[in-house]
């Protein structure tokens, strides 16, 4: 990972996109990678790993075909990310 795409930068980019979409919309991890680099495909593993960490911390919901995936189990295929709604509505 380069300094432009370190873990903190990826976290900020993912959370920024999630916040801009709100808790009722999802987005593809590739949207984050494309925002960070024209050569976005090599970033996908790092973006997914960072999304996993954010899901484990309770910030994101990760889905596949509308079903929530566990951040503690392996993921295969396309996923979507979503800002996790807070219990108090925030």
XYZ file of N, CA and C in Angstrom:
270
model
N 0.841 -1.177 0.000
C 0.000 0.000 0.000
C 0.888 1.242 0.000
N 0.587 2.188 -0.853
C 1.355 3.426 -0.871
C 0.808 4.378 0.181
N 1.545 5.439 0.442
C 1.095 6.379 1.466
C -0.246 7.006 1.106
N -0.511 7.163 -0.203
C -1.783 7.753 -0.632
C -2.951 6.811 -0.369
N -2.657 5.541 -0.208
C -3.732 4.573 0.013
C -3.479 3.755 1.272
N -2.916 4.396 2.295
C -2.710 3.667 3.539
C -4.051 3.386 4.205
N -4.020 2.612 5.255
C -5.246 2.177 5.925
C -6.094 3.353 6.410
N -5.458 4.365 6.970
C -6.207 5.522 7.467
C -6.890 6.271 6.314
N -6.178 6.417 5.201
C -6.756 7.099 4.035
C -7.914 6.295 3.458
N -7.753 4.981 3.407
C -8.836 4.129 2.906
C -10.047 4.214 3.829
N -9.813 4.173 5.124
C -10.916 4.277 6.088
C -11.667 5.588 5.907
N -10.908 6.677 5.778
C -11.556 7.988 5.579
C -12.369 8.006 4.289
N -11.818 7.456 3.216
C -12.522 7.450 1.929
C -13.797 6.606 1.997
N -13.708 5.446 2.625
C -14.879 4.573 2.743
C -15.951 5.232 3.599
N -15.555 5.745 4.755
C -16.531 6.370 5.649
C -17.123 7.645 5.063
N -16.315 8.378 4.296
C -16.821 9.584 3.639
C -17.900 9.221 2.613
N -17.626 8.186 1.820
C -18.620 7.769 0.828
C -19.862 7.225 1.528
N -19.671 6.451 2.584
C -20.807 5.900 3.320
C -21.662 7.021 3.906
N -21.010 8.019 4.482
C -21.745 9.143 5.075
C -22.496 9.934 4.009
N -21.869 10.107 2.843
C -22.540 10.867 1.778
C -23.760 10.121 1.240
N -23.742 8.801 1.303
C -24.880 7.993 0.845
C -25.948 7.855 1.927
N -25.541 7.902 3.174
C -26.483 7.703 4.274
C -26.684 6.223 4.565
N -27.398 5.938 5.633
C -27.555 4.549 6.063
C -28.589 3.766 5.261
N -29.262 4.426 4.319
C -30.258 3.701 3.526
C -29.775 3.362 2.111
N -28.528 3.697 1.783
C -27.973 3.419 0.442
C -26.689 2.613 0.565
N -26.454 1.755 -0.422
C -25.226 0.976 -0.467
C -24.342 1.463 -1.608
N -23.075 1.018 -1.581
C -22.159 1.325 -2.671
C -21.162 0.194 -2.809
N -20.569 0.109 -3.968
C -19.591 -0.920 -4.272
C -18.209 -0.459 -3.802
N -17.413 -1.348 -3.219
C -16.058 -0.969 -2.830
C -15.232 -0.408 -3.991
N -15.540 -0.838 -5.213
C -14.787 -0.329 -6.367
C -15.004 1.166 -6.568
N -16.128 1.706 -6.093
C -16.357 3.145 -6.203
C -15.320 3.916 -5.392
N -14.953 3.378 -4.241
C -13.926 4.004 -3.401
C -12.574 3.901 -4.096
N -12.248 2.709 -4.578
C -10.965 2.495 -5.254
C -10.839 3.401 -6.476
N -11.903 3.543 -7.251
C -11.880 4.397 -8.451
C -11.692 5.865 -8.094
N -12.206 6.239 -6.923
C -12.056 7.620 -6.471
C -10.599 7.917 -6.096
N -9.878 6.895 -5.682
C -8.514 7.080 -5.203
C -7.446 6.952 -6.277
N -7.743 6.217 -7.350
C -6.707 5.974 -8.347
C -7.315 5.586 -9.692
N -6.667 6.039 -10.777
C -7.074 5.593 -12.106
C -6.778 4.106 -12.276
N -5.719 3.645 -11.630
C -5.366 2.228 -11.639
C -5.940 1.608 -10.363
N -7.265 1.466 -10.309
C -7.988 1.135 -9.093
C -8.023 -0.353 -8.744
N -7.894 -1.218 -9.712
C -8.041 -2.656 -9.438
C -7.060 -3.184 -8.387
N -5.791 -2.760 -8.403
C -4.873 -3.245 -7.360
C -5.267 -2.818 -5.941
N -6.120 -1.814 -5.815
C -6.547 -1.347 -4.496
C -7.683 -2.170 -3.894
N -8.319 -2.997 -4.703
C -9.535 -3.669 -4.250
C -9.329 -4.546 -3.015
N -8.258 -5.290 -2.948
C -8.019 -6.135 -1.774
C -7.891 -5.266 -0.532
N -7.147 -4.172 -0.643
C -6.970 -3.271 0.499
C -8.280 -2.598 0.908
N -9.092 -2.206 -0.077
C -10.375 -1.569 0.227
C -11.286 -2.570 0.944
N -11.334 -3.795 0.446
C -12.170 -4.815 1.093
C -11.664 -5.133 2.500
N -10.349 -5.207 2.679
C -9.787 -5.469 4.007
C -10.137 -4.339 4.974
N -10.041 -3.118 4.495
C -10.374 -1.965 5.324
C -11.872 -1.959 5.656
N -12.701 -2.302 4.688
C -14.147 -2.387 4.921
C -14.444 -3.445 5.985
N -13.711 -4.548 5.952
C -13.891 -5.591 6.963
C -13.593 -5.020 8.361
N -12.487 -4.299 8.492
C -12.122 -3.704 9.781
C -13.189 -2.723 10.258
N -13.718 -1.913 9.334
C -14.760 -0.953 9.701
C -16.057 -1.660 10.084
N -16.355 -2.774 9.429
C -17.545 -3.560 9.783
C -17.356 -4.201 11.159
N -16.166 -4.712 11.426
C -15.891 -5.308 12.733
C -15.992 -4.269 13.849
N -15.633 -3.036 13.536
C -15.708 -1.947 14.514
C -17.126 -1.384 14.646
N -18.052 -1.841 13.791
C -19.447 -1.413 13.890
C -19.829 -0.197 13.082
N -18.953 0.246 12.170
C -19.247 1.430 11.358
C -19.978 1.110 10.061
N -19.740 -0.077 9.505
C -20.303 -0.445 8.209
C -21.109 -1.723 8.300
N -22.042 -1.840 7.377
C -22.768 -3.081 7.118
C -22.279 -3.549 5.755
N -21.909 -4.810 5.651
C -21.462 -5.379 4.387
C -22.533 -6.364 3.933
N -22.985 -6.208 2.685
C -24.063 -7.056 2.191
C -23.683 -7.732 0.880
N -24.417 -8.792 0.612
C -24.328 -9.482 -0.667
C -25.733 -9.955 -0.992
N -26.237 -9.524 -2.135
C -27.610 -9.845 -2.545
C -28.613 -9.474 -1.461
N -28.350 -8.341 -0.787
C -29.267 -7.827 0.220
C -29.140 -8.454 1.595
N -28.282 -9.437 1.752
C -28.114 -10.104 3.043
C -26.832 -9.624 3.718
N -26.910 -9.398 5.009
C -25.741 -8.943 5.764
C -24.730 -10.068 5.899
N -23.473 -9.743 5.614
C -22.379 -10.695 5.758
C -21.662 -10.461 7.079
N -21.166 -11.522 7.654
C -20.368 -11.400 8.871
C -18.985 -10.879 8.505
N -18.475 -9.899 9.245
C -17.116 -9.425 8.965
C -16.051 -10.433 9.418
N -16.475 -11.460 10.130
C -15.534 -12.447 10.650
C -15.423 -13.703 9.787
N -16.212 -13.775 8.731
C -16.170 -14.918 7.821
C -15.626 -14.483 6.464
N -15.087 -15.416 5.674
C -14.581 -15.054 4.337
C -15.713 -14.550 3.433
N -15.373 -13.602 2.568
C -16.315 -13.076 1.582
C -15.856 -13.506 0.205
N -16.799 -13.889 -0.618
C -16.497 -14.191 -2.013
C -17.503 -13.467 -2.886
N -17.044 -13.006 -4.025
C -17.934 -12.352 -4.973
C -18.204 -10.910 -4.614
N -19.141 -10.306 -5.355
C -19.419 -8.881 -5.176
C -20.098 -8.597 -3.834
N -19.665 -7.514 -3.222
C -20.264 -7.060 -1.963
C -20.671 -5.602 -2.110
N -21.501 -5.166 -1.195
C -21.909 -3.769 -1.117
C -21.627 -3.285 0.303
N -21.338 -2.000 0.428
C -21.066 -1.398 1.723
C -22.147 -0.386 2.043
N -22.396 -0.221 3.339
C -23.453 0.680 3.776
C -23.113 1.204 5.160
N -23.359 2.475 5.381
C -23.185 3.052 6.701
C -24.134 2.336 7.645
N -23.623 1.880 8.750
C -24.463 1.159 9.702
C -25.276 2.157 10.498
N -26.583 1.959 10.516
C -27.464 2.843 11.268
C -27.191 2.657 12.744
N -27.081 3.743 13.452
C -26.846 3.704 14.887
C -28.194 3.501 15.605
N -28.189 2.799 16.728
C -29.430 2.541 17.449
C -30.200 3.800 17.816
N -29.500 4.903 18.062
C -30.186 6.142 18.426
C -30.603 6.963 17.208
N -30.454 6.368 16.000
C -30.877 7.049 14.789
C -29.843 7.922 14.139
N -28.637 7.969 14.682
C -27.574 8.801 14.107
C -26.671 8.004 13.240
